[in-house]
PDB file of C-alpha atoms in Angstrom:
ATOM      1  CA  UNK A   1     155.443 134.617   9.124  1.00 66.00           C
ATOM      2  CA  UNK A   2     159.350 133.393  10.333  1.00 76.00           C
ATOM      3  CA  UNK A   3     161.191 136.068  11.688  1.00 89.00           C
ATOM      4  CA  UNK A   4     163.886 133.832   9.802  1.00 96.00           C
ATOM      5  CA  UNK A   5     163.335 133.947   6.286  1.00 97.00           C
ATOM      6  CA  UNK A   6     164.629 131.726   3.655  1.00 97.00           C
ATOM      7  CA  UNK A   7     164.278 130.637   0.060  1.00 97.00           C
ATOM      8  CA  UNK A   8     161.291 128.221  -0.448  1.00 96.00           C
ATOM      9  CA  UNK A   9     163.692 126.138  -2.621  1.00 97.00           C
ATOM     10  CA  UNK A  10     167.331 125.443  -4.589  1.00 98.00           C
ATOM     11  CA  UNK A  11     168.220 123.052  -7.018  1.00 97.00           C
ATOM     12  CA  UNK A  12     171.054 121.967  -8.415  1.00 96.00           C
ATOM     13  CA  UNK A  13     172.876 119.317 -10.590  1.00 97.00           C
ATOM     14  CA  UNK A  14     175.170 116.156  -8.533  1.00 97.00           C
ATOM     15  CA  UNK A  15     178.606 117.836  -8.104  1.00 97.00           C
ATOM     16  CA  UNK A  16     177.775 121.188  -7.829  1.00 97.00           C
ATOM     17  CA  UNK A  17     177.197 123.567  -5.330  1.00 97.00           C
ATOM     18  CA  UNK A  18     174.170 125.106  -4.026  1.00 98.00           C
ATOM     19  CA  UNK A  19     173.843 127.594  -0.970  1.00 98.00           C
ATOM     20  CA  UNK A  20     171.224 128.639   1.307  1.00 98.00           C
ATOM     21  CA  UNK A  21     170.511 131.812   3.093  1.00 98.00           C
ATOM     22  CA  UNK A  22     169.090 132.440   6.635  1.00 98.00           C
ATOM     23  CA  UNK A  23     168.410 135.990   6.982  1.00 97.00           C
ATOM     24  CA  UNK A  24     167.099 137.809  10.008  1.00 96.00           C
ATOM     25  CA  UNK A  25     167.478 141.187  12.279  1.00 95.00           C
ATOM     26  CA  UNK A  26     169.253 142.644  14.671  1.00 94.00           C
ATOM     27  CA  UNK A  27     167.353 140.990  17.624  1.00 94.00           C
ATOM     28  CA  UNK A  28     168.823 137.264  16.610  1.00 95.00           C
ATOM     29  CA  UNK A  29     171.282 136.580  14.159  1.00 96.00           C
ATOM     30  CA  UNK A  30     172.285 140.590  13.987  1.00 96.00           C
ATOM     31  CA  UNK A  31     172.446 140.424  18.231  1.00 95.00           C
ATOM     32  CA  UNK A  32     175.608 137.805  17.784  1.00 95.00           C
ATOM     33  CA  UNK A  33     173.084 134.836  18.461  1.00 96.00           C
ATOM     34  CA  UNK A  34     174.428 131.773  17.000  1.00 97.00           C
ATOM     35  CA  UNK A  35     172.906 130.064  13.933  1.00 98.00           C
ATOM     36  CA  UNK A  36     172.593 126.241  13.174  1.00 98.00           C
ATOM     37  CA  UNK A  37     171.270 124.382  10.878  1.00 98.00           C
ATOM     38  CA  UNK A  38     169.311 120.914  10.617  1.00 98.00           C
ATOM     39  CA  UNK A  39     168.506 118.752   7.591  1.00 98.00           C
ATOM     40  CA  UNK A  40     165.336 116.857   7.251  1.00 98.00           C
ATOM     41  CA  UNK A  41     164.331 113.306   4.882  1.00 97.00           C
ATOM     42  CA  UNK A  42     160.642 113.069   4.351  1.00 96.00           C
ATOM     43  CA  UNK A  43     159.384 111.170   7.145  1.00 95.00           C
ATOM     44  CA  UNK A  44     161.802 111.783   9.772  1.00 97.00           C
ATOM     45  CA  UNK A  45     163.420 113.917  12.494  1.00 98.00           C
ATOM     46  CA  UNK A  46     165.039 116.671  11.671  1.00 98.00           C
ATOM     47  CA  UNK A  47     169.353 115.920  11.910  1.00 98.00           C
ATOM     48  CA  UNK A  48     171.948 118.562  13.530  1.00 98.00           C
ATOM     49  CA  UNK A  49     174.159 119.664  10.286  1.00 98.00           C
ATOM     50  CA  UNK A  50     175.751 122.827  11.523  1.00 98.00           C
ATOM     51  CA  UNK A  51     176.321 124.291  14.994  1.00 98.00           C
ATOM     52  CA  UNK A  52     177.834 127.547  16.168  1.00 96.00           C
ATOM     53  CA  UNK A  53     177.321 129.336  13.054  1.00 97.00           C
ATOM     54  CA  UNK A  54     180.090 127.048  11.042  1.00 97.00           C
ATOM     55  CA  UNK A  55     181.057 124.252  13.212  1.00 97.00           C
ATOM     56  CA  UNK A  56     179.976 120.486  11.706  1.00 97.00           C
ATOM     57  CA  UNK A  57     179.018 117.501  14.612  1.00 96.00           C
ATOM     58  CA  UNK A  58     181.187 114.548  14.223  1.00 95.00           C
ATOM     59  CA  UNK A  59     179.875 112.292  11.074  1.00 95.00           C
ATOM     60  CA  UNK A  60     178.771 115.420   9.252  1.00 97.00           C
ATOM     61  CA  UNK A  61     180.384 115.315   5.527  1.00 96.00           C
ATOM     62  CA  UNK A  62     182.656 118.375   5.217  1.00 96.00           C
ATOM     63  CA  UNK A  63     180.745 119.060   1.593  1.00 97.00           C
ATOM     64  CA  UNK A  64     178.331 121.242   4.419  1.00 98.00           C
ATOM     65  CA  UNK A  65     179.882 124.133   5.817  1.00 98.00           C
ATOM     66  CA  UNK A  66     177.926 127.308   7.540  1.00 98.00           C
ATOM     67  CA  UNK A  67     178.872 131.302   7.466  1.00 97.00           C
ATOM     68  CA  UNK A  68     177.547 133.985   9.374  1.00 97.00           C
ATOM     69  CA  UNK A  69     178.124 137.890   8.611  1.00 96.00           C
ATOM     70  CA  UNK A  70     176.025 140.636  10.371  1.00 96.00           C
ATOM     71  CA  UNK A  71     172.517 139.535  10.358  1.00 97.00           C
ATOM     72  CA  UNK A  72     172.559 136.842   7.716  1.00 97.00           C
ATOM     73  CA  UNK A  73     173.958 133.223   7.643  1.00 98.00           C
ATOM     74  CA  UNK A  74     174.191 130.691   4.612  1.00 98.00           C
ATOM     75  CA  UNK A  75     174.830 127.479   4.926  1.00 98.00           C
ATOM     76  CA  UNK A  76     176.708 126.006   1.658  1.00 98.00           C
ATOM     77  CA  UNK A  77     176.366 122.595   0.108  1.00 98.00           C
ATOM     78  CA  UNK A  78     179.568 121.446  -2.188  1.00 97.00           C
ATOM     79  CA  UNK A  79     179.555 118.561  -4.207  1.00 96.00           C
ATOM     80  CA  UNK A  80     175.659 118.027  -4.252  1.00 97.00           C
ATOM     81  CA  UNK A  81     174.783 114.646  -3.609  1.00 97.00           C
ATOM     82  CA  UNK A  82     171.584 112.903  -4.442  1.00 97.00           C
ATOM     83  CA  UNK A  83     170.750 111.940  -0.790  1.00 97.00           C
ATOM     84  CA  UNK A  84     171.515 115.888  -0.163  1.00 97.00           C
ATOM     85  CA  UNK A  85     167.317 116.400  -1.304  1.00 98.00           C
ATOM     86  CA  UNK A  86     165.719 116.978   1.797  1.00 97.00           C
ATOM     87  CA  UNK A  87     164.781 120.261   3.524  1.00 97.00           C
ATOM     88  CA  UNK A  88     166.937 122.508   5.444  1.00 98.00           C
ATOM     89  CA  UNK A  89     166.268 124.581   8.082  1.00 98.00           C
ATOM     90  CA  UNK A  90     168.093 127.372   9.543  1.00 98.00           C
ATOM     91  CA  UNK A  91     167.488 128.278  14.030  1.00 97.00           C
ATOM     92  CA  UNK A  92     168.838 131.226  16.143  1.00 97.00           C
ATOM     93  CA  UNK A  93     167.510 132.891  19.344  1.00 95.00           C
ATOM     94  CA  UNK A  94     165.685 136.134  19.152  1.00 94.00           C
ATOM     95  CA  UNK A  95     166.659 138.373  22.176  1.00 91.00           C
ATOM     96  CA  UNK A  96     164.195 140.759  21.422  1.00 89.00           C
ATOM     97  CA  UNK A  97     160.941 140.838  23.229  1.00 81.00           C
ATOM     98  CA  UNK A  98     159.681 137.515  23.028  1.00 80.00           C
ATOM     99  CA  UNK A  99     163.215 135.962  24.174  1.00 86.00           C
ATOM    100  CA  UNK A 100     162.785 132.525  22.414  1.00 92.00           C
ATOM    101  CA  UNK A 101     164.760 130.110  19.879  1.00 95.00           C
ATOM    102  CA  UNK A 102     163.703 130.427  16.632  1.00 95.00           C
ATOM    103  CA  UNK A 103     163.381 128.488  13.173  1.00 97.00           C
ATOM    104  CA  UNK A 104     163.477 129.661   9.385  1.00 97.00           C
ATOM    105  CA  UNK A 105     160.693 128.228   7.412  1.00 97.00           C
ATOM    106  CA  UNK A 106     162.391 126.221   5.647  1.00 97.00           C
ATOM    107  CA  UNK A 107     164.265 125.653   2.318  1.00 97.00           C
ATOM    108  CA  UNK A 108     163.830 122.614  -0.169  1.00 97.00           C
ATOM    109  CA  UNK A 109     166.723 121.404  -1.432  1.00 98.00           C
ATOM    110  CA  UNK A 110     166.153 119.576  -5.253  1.00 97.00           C
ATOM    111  CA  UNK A 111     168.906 117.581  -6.786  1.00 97.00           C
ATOM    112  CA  UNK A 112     167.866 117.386 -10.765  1.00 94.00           C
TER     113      UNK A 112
ATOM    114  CA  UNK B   1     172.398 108.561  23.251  1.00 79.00           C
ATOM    115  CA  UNK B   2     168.903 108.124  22.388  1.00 92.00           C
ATOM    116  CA  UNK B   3     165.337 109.743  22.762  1.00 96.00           C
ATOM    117  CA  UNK B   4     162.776 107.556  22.099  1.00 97.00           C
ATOM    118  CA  UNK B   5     158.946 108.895  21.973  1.00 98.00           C
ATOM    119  CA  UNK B   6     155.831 107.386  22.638  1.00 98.00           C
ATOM    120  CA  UNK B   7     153.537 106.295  19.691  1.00 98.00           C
ATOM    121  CA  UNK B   8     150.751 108.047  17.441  1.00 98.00           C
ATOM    122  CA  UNK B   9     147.909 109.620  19.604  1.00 98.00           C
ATOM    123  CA  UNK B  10     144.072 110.284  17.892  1.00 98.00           C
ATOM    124  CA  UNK B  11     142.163 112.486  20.663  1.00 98.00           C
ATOM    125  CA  UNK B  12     139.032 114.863  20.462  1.00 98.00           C
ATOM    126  CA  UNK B  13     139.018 117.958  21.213  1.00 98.00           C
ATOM    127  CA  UNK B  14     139.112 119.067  24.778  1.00 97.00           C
ATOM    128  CA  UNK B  15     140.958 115.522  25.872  1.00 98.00           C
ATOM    129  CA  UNK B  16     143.909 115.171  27.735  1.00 98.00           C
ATOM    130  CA  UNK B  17     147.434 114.120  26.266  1.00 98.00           C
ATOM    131  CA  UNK B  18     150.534 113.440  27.927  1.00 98.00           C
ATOM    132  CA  UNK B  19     152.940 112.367  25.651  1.00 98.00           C
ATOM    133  CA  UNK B  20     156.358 110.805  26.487  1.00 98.00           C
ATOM    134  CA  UNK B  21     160.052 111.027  25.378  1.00 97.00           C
ATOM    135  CA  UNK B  22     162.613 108.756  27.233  1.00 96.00           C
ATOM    136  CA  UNK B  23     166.421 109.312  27.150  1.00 94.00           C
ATOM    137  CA  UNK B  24     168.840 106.652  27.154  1.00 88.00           C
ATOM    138  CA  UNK B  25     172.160 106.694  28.553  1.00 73.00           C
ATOM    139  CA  UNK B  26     173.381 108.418  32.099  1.00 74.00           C
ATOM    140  CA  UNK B  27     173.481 112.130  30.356  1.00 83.00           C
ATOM    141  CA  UNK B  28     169.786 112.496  30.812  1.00 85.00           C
ATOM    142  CA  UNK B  29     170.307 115.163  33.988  1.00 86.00           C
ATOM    143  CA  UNK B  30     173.276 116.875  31.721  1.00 89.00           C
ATOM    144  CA  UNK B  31     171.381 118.716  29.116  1.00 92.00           C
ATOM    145  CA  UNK B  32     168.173 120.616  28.805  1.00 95.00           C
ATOM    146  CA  UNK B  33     165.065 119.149  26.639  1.00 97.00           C
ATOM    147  CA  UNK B  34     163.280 120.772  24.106  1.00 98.00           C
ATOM    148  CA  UNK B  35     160.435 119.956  22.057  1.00 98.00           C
ATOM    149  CA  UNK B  36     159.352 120.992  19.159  1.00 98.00           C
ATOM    150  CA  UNK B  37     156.198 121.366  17.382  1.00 98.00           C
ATOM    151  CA  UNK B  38     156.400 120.994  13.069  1.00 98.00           C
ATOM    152  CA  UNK B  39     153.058 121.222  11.206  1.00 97.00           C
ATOM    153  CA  UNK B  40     152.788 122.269   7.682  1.00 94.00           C
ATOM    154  CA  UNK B  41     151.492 125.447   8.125  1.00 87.00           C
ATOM    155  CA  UNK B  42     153.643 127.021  10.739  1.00 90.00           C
ATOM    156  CA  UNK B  43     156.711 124.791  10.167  1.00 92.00           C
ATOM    157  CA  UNK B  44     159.228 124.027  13.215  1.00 96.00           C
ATOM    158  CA  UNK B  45     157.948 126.087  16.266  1.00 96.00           C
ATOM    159  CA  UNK B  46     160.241 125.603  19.433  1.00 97.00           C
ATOM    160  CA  UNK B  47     157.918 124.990  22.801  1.00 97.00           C
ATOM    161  CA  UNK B  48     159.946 125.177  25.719  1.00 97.00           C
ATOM    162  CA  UNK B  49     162.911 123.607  27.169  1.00 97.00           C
ATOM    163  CA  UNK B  50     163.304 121.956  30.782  1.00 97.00           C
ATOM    164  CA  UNK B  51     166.454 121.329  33.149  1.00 95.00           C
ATOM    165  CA  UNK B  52     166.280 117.844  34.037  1.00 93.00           C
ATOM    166  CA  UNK B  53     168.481 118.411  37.022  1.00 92.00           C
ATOM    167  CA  UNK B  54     165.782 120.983  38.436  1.00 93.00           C
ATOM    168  CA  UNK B  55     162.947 121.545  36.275  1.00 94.00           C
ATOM    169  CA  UNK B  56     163.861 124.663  35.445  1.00 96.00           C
ATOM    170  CA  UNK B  57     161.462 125.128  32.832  1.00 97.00           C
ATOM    171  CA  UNK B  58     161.092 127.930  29.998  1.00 96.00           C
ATOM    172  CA  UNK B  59     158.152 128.456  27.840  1.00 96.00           C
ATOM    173  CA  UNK B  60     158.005 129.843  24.244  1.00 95.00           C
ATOM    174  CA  UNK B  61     155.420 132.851  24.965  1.00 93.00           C
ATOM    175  CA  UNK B  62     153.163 131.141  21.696  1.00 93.00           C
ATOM    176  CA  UNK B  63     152.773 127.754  23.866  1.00 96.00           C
ATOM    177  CA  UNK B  64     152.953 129.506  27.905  1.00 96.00           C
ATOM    178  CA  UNK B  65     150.043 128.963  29.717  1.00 96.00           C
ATOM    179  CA  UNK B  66     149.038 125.720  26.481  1.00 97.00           C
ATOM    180  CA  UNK B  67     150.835 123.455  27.944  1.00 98.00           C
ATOM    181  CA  UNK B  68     152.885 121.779  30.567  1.00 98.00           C
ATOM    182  CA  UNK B  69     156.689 120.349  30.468  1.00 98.00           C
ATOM    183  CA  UNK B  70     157.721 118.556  32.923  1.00 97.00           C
ATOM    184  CA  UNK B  71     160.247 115.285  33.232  1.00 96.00           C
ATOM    185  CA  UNK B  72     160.870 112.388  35.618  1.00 95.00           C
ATOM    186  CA  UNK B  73     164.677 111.406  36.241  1.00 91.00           C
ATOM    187  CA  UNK B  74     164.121 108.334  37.917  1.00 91.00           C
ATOM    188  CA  UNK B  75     163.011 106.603  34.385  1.00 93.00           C
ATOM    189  CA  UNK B  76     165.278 109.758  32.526  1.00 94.00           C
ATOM    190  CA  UNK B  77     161.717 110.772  31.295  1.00 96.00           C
ATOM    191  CA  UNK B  78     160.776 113.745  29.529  1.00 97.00           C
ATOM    192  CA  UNK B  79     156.798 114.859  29.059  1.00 98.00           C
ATOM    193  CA  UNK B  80     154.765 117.412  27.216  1.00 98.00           C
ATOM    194  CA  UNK B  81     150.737 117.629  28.230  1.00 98.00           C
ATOM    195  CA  UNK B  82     148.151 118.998  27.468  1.00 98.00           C
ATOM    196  CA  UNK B  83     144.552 120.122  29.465  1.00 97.00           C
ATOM    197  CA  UNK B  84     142.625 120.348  27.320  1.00 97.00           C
ATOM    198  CA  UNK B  85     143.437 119.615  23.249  1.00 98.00           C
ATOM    199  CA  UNK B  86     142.206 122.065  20.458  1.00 97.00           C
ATOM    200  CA  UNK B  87     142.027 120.785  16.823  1.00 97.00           C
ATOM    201  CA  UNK B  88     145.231 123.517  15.616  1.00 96.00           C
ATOM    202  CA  UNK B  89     147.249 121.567  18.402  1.00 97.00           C
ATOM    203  CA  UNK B  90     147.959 118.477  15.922  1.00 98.00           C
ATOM    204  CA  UNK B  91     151.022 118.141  14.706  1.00 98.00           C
ATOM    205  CA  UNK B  92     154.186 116.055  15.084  1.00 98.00           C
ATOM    206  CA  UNK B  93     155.392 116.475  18.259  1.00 98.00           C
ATOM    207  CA  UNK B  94     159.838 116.169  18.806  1.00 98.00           C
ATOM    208  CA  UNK B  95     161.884 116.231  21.759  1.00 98.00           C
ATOM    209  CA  UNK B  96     165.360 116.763  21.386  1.00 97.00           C
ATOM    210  CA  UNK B  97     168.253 117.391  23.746  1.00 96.00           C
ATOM    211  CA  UNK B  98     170.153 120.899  23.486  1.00 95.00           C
ATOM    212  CA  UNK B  99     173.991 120.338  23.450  1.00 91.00           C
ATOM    213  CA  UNK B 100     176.832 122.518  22.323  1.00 89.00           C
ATOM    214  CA  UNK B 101     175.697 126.191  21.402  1.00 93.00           C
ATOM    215  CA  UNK B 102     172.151 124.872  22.845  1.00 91.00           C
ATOM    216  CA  UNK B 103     171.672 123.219  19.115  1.00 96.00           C
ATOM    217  CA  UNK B 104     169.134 120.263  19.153  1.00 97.00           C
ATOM    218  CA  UNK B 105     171.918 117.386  18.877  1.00 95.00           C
ATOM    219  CA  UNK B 106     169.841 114.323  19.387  1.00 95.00           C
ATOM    220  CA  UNK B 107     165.965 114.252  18.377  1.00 97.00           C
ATOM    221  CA  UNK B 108     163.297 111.666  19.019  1.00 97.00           C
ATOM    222  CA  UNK B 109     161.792 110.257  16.121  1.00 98.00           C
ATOM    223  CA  UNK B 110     158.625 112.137  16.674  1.00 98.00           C
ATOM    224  CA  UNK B 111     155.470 111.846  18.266  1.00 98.00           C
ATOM    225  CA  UNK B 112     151.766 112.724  15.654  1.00 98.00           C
ATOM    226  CA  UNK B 113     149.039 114.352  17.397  1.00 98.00           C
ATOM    227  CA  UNK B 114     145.666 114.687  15.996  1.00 98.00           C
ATOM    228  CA  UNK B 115     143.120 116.153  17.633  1.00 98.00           C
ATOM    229  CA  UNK B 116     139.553 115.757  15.460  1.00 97.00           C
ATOM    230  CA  UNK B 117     136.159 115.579  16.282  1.00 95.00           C
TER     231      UNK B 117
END
C-alpha cells in the first residue's frame, strides 16, 4: 500500500478538464516536501510533467499545472487532449522513519 | 542529455545481473542517479540514488542490503547489480538523473528483468 494515494482513474471528454489528487501525511507532502509529477504512454519511461509542486520543465504544455496545500497536491489537466491518456503519477519524499522518495500508485487518465 | 540502458535480461534465480545505464553529455558528474523499479504489483518503487562525483550512495531501506549501485565516470556509467536474483526481483528496471527539486528529469528507456526458473 502507497503512502501516496491516488484515484485509480479519471476520465473526461477532449476540451475539458480533469484533475488529479496526490494525497499523503504529515511526514511528506504535510512536512513541506515537494511534489512532482510524471506522465507515462504504455510502453515507455515515465516523462517529468511537474516539478516543485507547480513548476512545468521547458516543452511541457501549460494545459498541466500542479497545486499543493497542506498535505495534499493535485495536479490539473485543462483542455484534455487525446494524447493526454496515459497514467500519471504523483512523488514526494517521506521524512519520516524510512527517509526515502516516494511514488503514488498511480492514476489512469481516460479520454472518452 | 541522454541515458541509455542496456537491453532485456532472462536470468534464473540465484544468477548474477549487472545491468547498465550510460549518460551522454559532460553533466554526468553534475547530478545524482536514481533508479527505479515499476512492476505491476507494487508500481514505481525508488531504489537508491548515487553521486557520480563520489559515490555517495543512498539506499531505499526496501532494496538496502538487495542490491548494489555503483557508477564508473570514465565511460559516465551508471550500474545496478544484483548477487544473487529472486523471482519477485523482475521488473522494468529505470535510471534517471535527479535535477531541479531532485525530480527525475531525464529517464532511460528502461531495462526488463525476469528472473524464472
Amino acid at each position: 500500500q502507497s503512502v501516496l494515494t491516488q484515484p485509480p482513474s479519471v476520465s473526461g471528454a477532449p476540451g475539458q478538464r480533469v484533475s488529479i489528487s496526490c494525497t499523503g501525511s504529515s511526514t511528506n507532502i504535510g512536512a513541506g516536501n515537494d511534489v512532482h509529477w510524471y506522465q507515462q504512454h504504455p510502453g515507455t519511461a515515465p516523462k517529468l510533467l511537474i516539478y516543485g509542486n507547480n513548476i512545468r520543465p521547458s516543452g511541457v504544455p501549460d494545459r498541466f499545472s500542479g497545486s499543493k496545500s497542506g498535505t495534499s497536491a493535485s495536479l490539473a489537466i485543462s483542455g484534455l487532449q487525446a494524447e493526454d491518456e496515459a497514467d500519471y503519477y504523483c512523488q514526494s519524499y517521506d521524512s519520516g522513519l524510512t527517509r526515502n522518495h516516494i511514488f503514488g500508485p498511480g492514476t489512469k487518465v481516460t479520454v472518452l | 542529455v541522454q541515458l541509455v540502458q542496456s537491453g532485456a535480461e532472462l536470468k534464473k534465480p540465484g544468477e548474477s545481473l549487472r545491468i547498465s545505464c550510460k549518460g551522454s553529455g559532460r553533466a554526468f558528474t553534475s547530478y545524482w542517479l536514481a533508479w527505479v523499479r515499476q512492476t505491476p504489483g507494487k508500481g514505481l518503487e525508488w531504489m537508491g540514488s548515487i553521486d557520480p562525483t563520489d559515490s555517495d550512495t543512498k539506499y531505499s531501506p526496501t532494496f538496502r542490503g538487495q542490491v548494489t549501485i555503483s557508477v564508473d565516470n570514465s565511460i559516465t556509467t551508471a550500474y545496478l547489480q544484483w548477487r544473487s536474483l529472486k523471482v519477485s526481483d523482475s521488473g522494468i528496471y529505470y535510471c534517471a538523473r535527479m535535477g531541479n527539486y531532485y525530480a527525475l528529469g531525464v529517464w532511460g528507456q528502461g531495462t526488463t528483468v525476469t528472473v524464472s526458473s
